[in-house]
């Protein structure tokens, strides 16, 4: 009895992979948990490809944001990997985990709650639950904001390489008048498996309401909810 693959069962011709695509994926697959950046020599050892080939492949990967070349010549994974990772996480109902937490934050603080991820030199509002107050900052899911000195950007920057990279940072981070002179925010990181940063859980409101004193009153609740979300998403806080 001959067992035929799905393509033959469906009457379709066998499709072969593309060698150049295989080599590109081989380079990406060379990165392992715990890697920061890799030397060209390390990539050659892990992939079995010659250095000149790897350099050409990395040029293509760089153009699409999958790899970044650092000033010292080493290579690290690019921001497009993070974006695809966020899409992957959403396909596993990330929204169903985050939204209830945002609703709880709004109930606790009375201010708008949101969940941000980093996308290159900007931060992307992935999920948001508005304050019941008509006086609030109007940012919608999908909007991009700068990676400035706001609490949200600070969290995304400090923990970009994982939980250990932000050791010593006092949480949650509070900022006021950075993106807008009338807006304040406070944020804490959320991690997934392998202590990888998934995003920043944040509270945003008018600086006149979300003062430093008010933020101190809800700081522990924000940290507790960020911790619970981290645990539910397979990470450790």
Tab-separated table of C-alpha atoms in Angstrom:
chain	number	residue	atom	x	y	z
A	1	UNK	CA	0.000	0.000	0.000
A	2	UNK	CA	1.425	3.368	-1.005
A	3	UNK	CA	0.692	6.329	1.301
A	4	UNK	CA	0.505	9.556	-0.638
A	5	UNK	CA	1.015	13.000	0.860
A	6	UNK	CA	-1.744	15.612	1.024
A	7	UNK	CA	-0.691	17.313	-2.197
A	8	UNK	CA	-1.022	14.137	-4.217
A	9	UNK	CA	-4.294	13.281	-2.475
A	10	UNK	CA	-5.656	16.638	-3.582
A	11	UNK	CA	-4.413	16.103	-7.134
A	12	UNK	CA	-1.784	18.833	-6.842
A	13	UNK	CA	1.828	18.563	-8.015
A	14	UNK	CA	4.595	18.269	-5.452
A	15	UNK	CA	5.988	21.669	-4.564
A	16	UNK	CA	9.617	22.041	-3.620
A	17	UNK	CA	11.091	24.684	-1.343
A	18	UNK	CA	13.313	27.513	-2.530
A	19	UNK	CA	16.976	27.055	-1.649
A	20	UNK	CA	17.595	30.759	-1.027
A	21	UNK	CA	14.595	30.941	1.329
A	22	UNK	CA	15.899	27.879	3.157
A	23	UNK	CA	19.219	29.639	3.710
A	24	UNK	CA	17.500	32.787	4.985
A	25	UNK	CA	15.499	30.766	7.486
A	26	UNK	CA	18.627	28.883	8.494
A	27	UNK	CA	20.237	32.186	9.503
A	28	UNK	CA	17.186	33.258	11.514
A	29	UNK	CA	16.978	29.849	13.192
A	30	UNK	CA	20.579	30.191	14.351
A	31	UNK	CA	19.498	32.586	17.085
A	32	UNK	CA	18.788	30.853	20.373
A	33	UNK	CA	17.267	31.815	23.678
A	34	UNK	CA	19.734	33.908	25.638
A	35	UNK	CA	21.487	35.329	22.578
A	36	UNK	CA	21.952	39.079	22.479
A	37	UNK	CA	23.861	39.461	19.231
A	38	UNK	CA	26.004	37.064	17.206
A	39	UNK	CA	29.332	37.462	15.474
A	40	UNK	CA	29.569	36.514	11.814
A	41	UNK	CA	31.841	33.639	12.869
A	42	UNK	CA	29.182	32.316	15.263
A	43	UNK	CA	26.521	32.435	12.553
A	44	UNK	CA	28.820	30.537	10.209
A	45	UNK	CA	29.452	27.858	12.833
A	46	UNK	CA	25.771	27.430	13.628
A	47	UNK	CA	24.476	27.444	10.050
A	48	UNK	CA	27.282	25.754	8.148
A	49	UNK	CA	27.149	28.560	5.594
A	50	UNK	CA	30.176	30.523	4.425
A	51	UNK	CA	30.569	34.064	5.764
A	52	UNK	CA	30.133	35.783	2.405
A	53	UNK	CA	26.800	34.017	1.891
A	54	UNK	CA	25.628	34.947	5.395
A	55	UNK	CA	26.509	38.590	4.819
A	56	UNK	CA	24.447	38.706	1.622
A	57	UNK	CA	21.532	36.968	3.311
A	58	UNK	CA	21.704	39.391	6.230
A	59	UNK	CA	21.450	42.347	3.843
A	60	UNK	CA	18.110	40.958	2.633
A	61	UNK	CA	16.963	40.214	6.173
A	62	UNK	CA	17.929	43.728	7.263
A	63	UNK	CA	15.885	45.312	4.493
A	64	UNK	CA	12.758	43.649	5.893
A	65	UNK	CA	13.594	44.316	9.535
A	66	UNK	CA	14.242	40.705	10.512
A	67	UNK	CA	17.875	41.330	11.466
A	68	UNK	CA	19.808	44.385	12.620
A	69	UNK	CA	23.539	44.913	12.163
A	70	UNK	CA	25.121	46.593	15.170
A	71	UNK	CA	27.962	49.105	15.071
A	72	UNK	CA	30.454	46.465	16.218
A	73	UNK	CA	29.535	44.239	13.265
A	74	UNK	CA	27.449	41.741	15.217
A	75	UNK	CA	23.922	40.777	14.208
A	76	UNK	CA	20.781	40.627	16.314
A	77	UNK	CA	17.124	39.901	15.615
A	78	UNK	CA	15.153	42.876	14.308
A	79	UNK	CA	11.871	44.471	15.258
A	80	UNK	CA	9.892	42.673	12.549
A	81	UNK	CA	10.407	39.489	14.555
A	82	UNK	CA	8.714	41.185	17.511
A	83	UNK	CA	5.828	42.327	15.320
A	84	UNK	CA	5.249	38.830	13.979
A	85	UNK	CA	5.544	37.528	17.512
A	86	UNK	CA	2.769	39.868	18.596
A	87	UNK	CA	0.595	38.664	15.721
A	88	UNK	CA	1.294	35.077	16.777
A	89	UNK	CA	0.384	35.839	20.376
A	90	UNK	CA	-2.853	37.483	19.305
A	91	UNK	CA	-3.777	34.333	17.406
A	92	UNK	CA	-3.665	32.558	20.766
A	93	UNK	CA	-6.205	34.924	22.298
A	94	UNK	CA	-3.849	37.472	23.827
A	95	UNK	CA	-6.736	39.893	23.640
A	96	UNK	CA	-8.913	37.707	25.843
A	97	UNK	CA	-6.224	37.815	28.542
A	98	UNK	CA	-5.373	41.518	28.321
A	99	UNK	CA	-8.785	43.173	27.965
A	100	UNK	CA	-10.169	42.001	31.357
A	101	UNK	CA	-7.005	43.341	32.997
A	102	UNK	CA	-7.457	46.716	31.288
A	103	UNK	CA	-11.069	46.841	32.442
A	104	UNK	CA	-9.957	46.114	35.990
A	105	UNK	CA	-7.335	48.868	35.841
A	106	UNK	CA	-9.929	51.397	34.688
A	107	UNK	CA	-12.236	50.351	37.545
A	108	UNK	CA	-9.392	50.790	40.048
A	109	UNK	CA	-7.904	54.037	38.773
A	110	UNK	CA	-10.701	55.755	36.882
A	111	UNK	CA	-8.163	56.415	34.112
A	112	UNK	CA	-7.624	54.894	30.676
A	113	UNK	CA	-5.698	51.612	30.579
A	114	UNK	CA	-3.718	50.339	27.609
A	115	UNK	CA	-1.253	47.712	26.445
A	116	UNK	CA	1.669	48.790	24.238
A	117	UNK	CA	4.328	46.934	22.280
A	118	UNK	CA	7.442	48.310	20.631
A	119	UNK	CA	7.661	48.571	16.865
A	120	UNK	CA	11.030	49.901	15.778
A	121	UNK	CA	11.511	53.454	16.995
A	122	UNK	CA	7.829	53.757	17.877
A	123	UNK	CA	5.402	52.201	20.328
A	124	UNK	CA	2.156	50.653	19.168
A	125	UNK	CA	-1.077	50.758	21.165
A	126	UNK	CA	-2.279	47.180	20.874
A	127	UNK	CA	-5.258	47.223	23.260
A	128	UNK	CA	-7.044	49.998	25.141
A	129	UNK	CA	-9.957	50.495	27.514
A	130	UNK	CA	-11.111	54.082	27.958
A	131	UNK	CA	-11.739	55.975	31.155
A	132	UNK	CA	-15.406	56.811	31.780
A	133	UNK	CA	-14.340	60.470	32.017
A	134	UNK	CA	-14.831	62.593	28.866
A	135	UNK	CA	-11.469	64.246	29.598
A	136	UNK	CA	-8.958	61.693	28.338
A	137	UNK	CA	-6.247	61.193	25.724
A	138	UNK	CA	-7.734	59.897	22.476
A	139	UNK	CA	-5.356	57.176	21.292
A	140	UNK	CA	-6.870	54.171	19.552
A	141	UNK	CA	-5.593	50.586	19.187
A	142	UNK	CA	-3.244	50.540	16.211
A	143	UNK	CA	-1.989	54.096	16.779
A	144	UNK	CA	1.775	54.643	16.858
A	145	UNK	CA	3.443	56.943	19.366
A	146	UNK	CA	7.112	57.956	19.672
A	147	UNK	CA	9.650	56.100	21.796
A	148	UNK	CA	10.104	59.174	23.954
A	149	UNK	CA	10.667	59.581	27.695
A	150	UNK	CA	7.128	58.585	28.644
A	151	UNK	CA	6.711	55.806	31.198
A	152	UNK	CA	5.452	53.429	28.518
A	153	UNK	CA	8.434	53.978	26.232
A	154	UNK	CA	10.798	53.736	29.211
A	155	UNK	CA	9.406	50.303	30.114
A	156	UNK	CA	9.587	49.042	26.526
A	157	UNK	CA	13.160	50.278	26.251
A	158	UNK	CA	14.413	49.094	29.649
A	159	UNK	CA	13.080	45.550	29.323
A	160	UNK	CA	13.512	45.122	25.569
A	161	UNK	CA	16.083	42.352	26.019
A	162	UNK	CA	14.000	40.564	28.670
A	163	UNK	CA	13.315	40.706	32.379
A	164	UNK	CA	16.980	40.661	33.396
A	165	UNK	CA	17.820	43.692	31.258
A	166	UNK	CA	15.703	45.931	33.478
A	167	UNK	CA	17.168	44.781	36.767
A	168	UNK	CA	17.331	47.720	39.151
A	169	UNK	CA	14.507	49.678	37.495
A	170	UNK	CA	11.939	50.901	40.021
A	171	UNK	CA	8.430	49.885	38.976
A	172	UNK	CA	5.981	51.085	37.979
A	173	UNK	CA	7.530	53.966	36.061
A	174	UNK	CA	5.667	57.275	36.223
A	175	UNK	CA	5.971	60.237	33.828
A	176	UNK	CA	4.119	63.487	33.300
A	177	UNK	CA	4.110	66.069	30.523
A	178	UNK	CA	6.348	64.151	28.123
A	179	UNK	CA	4.343	63.363	24.985
A	180	UNK	CA	1.771	66.014	25.900
A	181	UNK	CA	2.172	68.649	28.656
A	182	UNK	CA	-1.277	67.776	29.969
A	183	UNK	CA	-0.888	63.967	30.044
A	184	UNK	CA	0.622	61.663	32.654
A	185	UNK	CA	1.111	57.902	32.616
A	186	UNK	CA	2.505	54.994	34.594
A	187	UNK	CA	3.536	51.619	33.233
A	188	UNK	CA	4.867	48.180	34.129
A	189	UNK	CA	6.242	45.367	31.943
A	190	UNK	CA	4.454	42.137	31.036
A	191	UNK	CA	6.544	39.073	30.202
A	192	UNK	CA	5.928	35.813	28.380
A	193	UNK	CA	7.760	32.506	28.245
A	194	UNK	CA	11.498	32.765	28.694
A	195	UNK	CA	11.163	36.143	30.430
A	196	UNK	CA	10.645	37.762	27.026
A	197	UNK	CA	8.993	41.184	27.101
A	198	UNK	CA	5.493	41.095	25.620
A	199	UNK	CA	4.540	44.695	26.243
A	200	UNK	CA	3.809	47.480	28.703
A	201	UNK	CA	0.659	47.637	30.798
A	202	UNK	CA	-0.174	51.292	31.365
A	203	UNK	CA	-2.531	53.805	32.931
A	204	UNK	CA	-2.878	57.179	31.181
A	205	UNK	CA	-4.771	60.289	32.213
A	206	UNK	CA	-4.746	64.065	32.535
A	207	UNK	CA	-1.747	65.270	34.546
A	208	UNK	CA	-4.156	67.182	36.770
A	209	UNK	CA	-5.781	63.890	37.849
A	210	UNK	CA	-3.025	61.304	37.477
A	211	UNK	CA	-0.583	63.109	39.738
A	212	UNK	CA	2.493	61.541	41.312
A	213	UNK	CA	0.490	61.155	44.536
A	214	UNK	CA	-2.419	59.462	42.750
A	215	UNK	CA	-0.050	57.139	40.867
A	216	UNK	CA	1.516	56.054	44.164
A	217	UNK	CA	-1.933	55.074	45.427
A	218	UNK	CA	-2.581	52.693	42.517
A	219	UNK	CA	1.000	51.553	41.888
A	220	UNK	CA	0.662	48.280	43.762
A	221	UNK	CA	-2.548	47.358	41.937
A	222	UNK	CA	-0.892	48.020	38.575
A	223	UNK	CA	2.081	45.838	39.514
A	224	UNK	CA	-0.202	43.103	40.808
A	225	UNK	CA	-2.228	43.042	37.590
A	226	UNK	CA	0.932	43.085	35.450
A	227	UNK	CA	2.212	40.163	37.508
A	228	UNK	CA	-1.027	38.217	37.074
A	229	UNK	CA	-1.067	38.873	33.330
A	230	UNK	CA	2.545	37.736	33.064
A	231	UNK	CA	1.698	34.487	34.855
A	232	UNK	CA	-1.350	33.847	32.685
A	233	UNK	CA	0.790	34.331	29.552
A	234	UNK	CA	3.410	31.827	30.636
A	235	UNK	CA	6.003	34.159	32.115
A	236	UNK	CA	7.421	34.947	35.527
A	237	UNK	CA	7.459	38.403	37.054
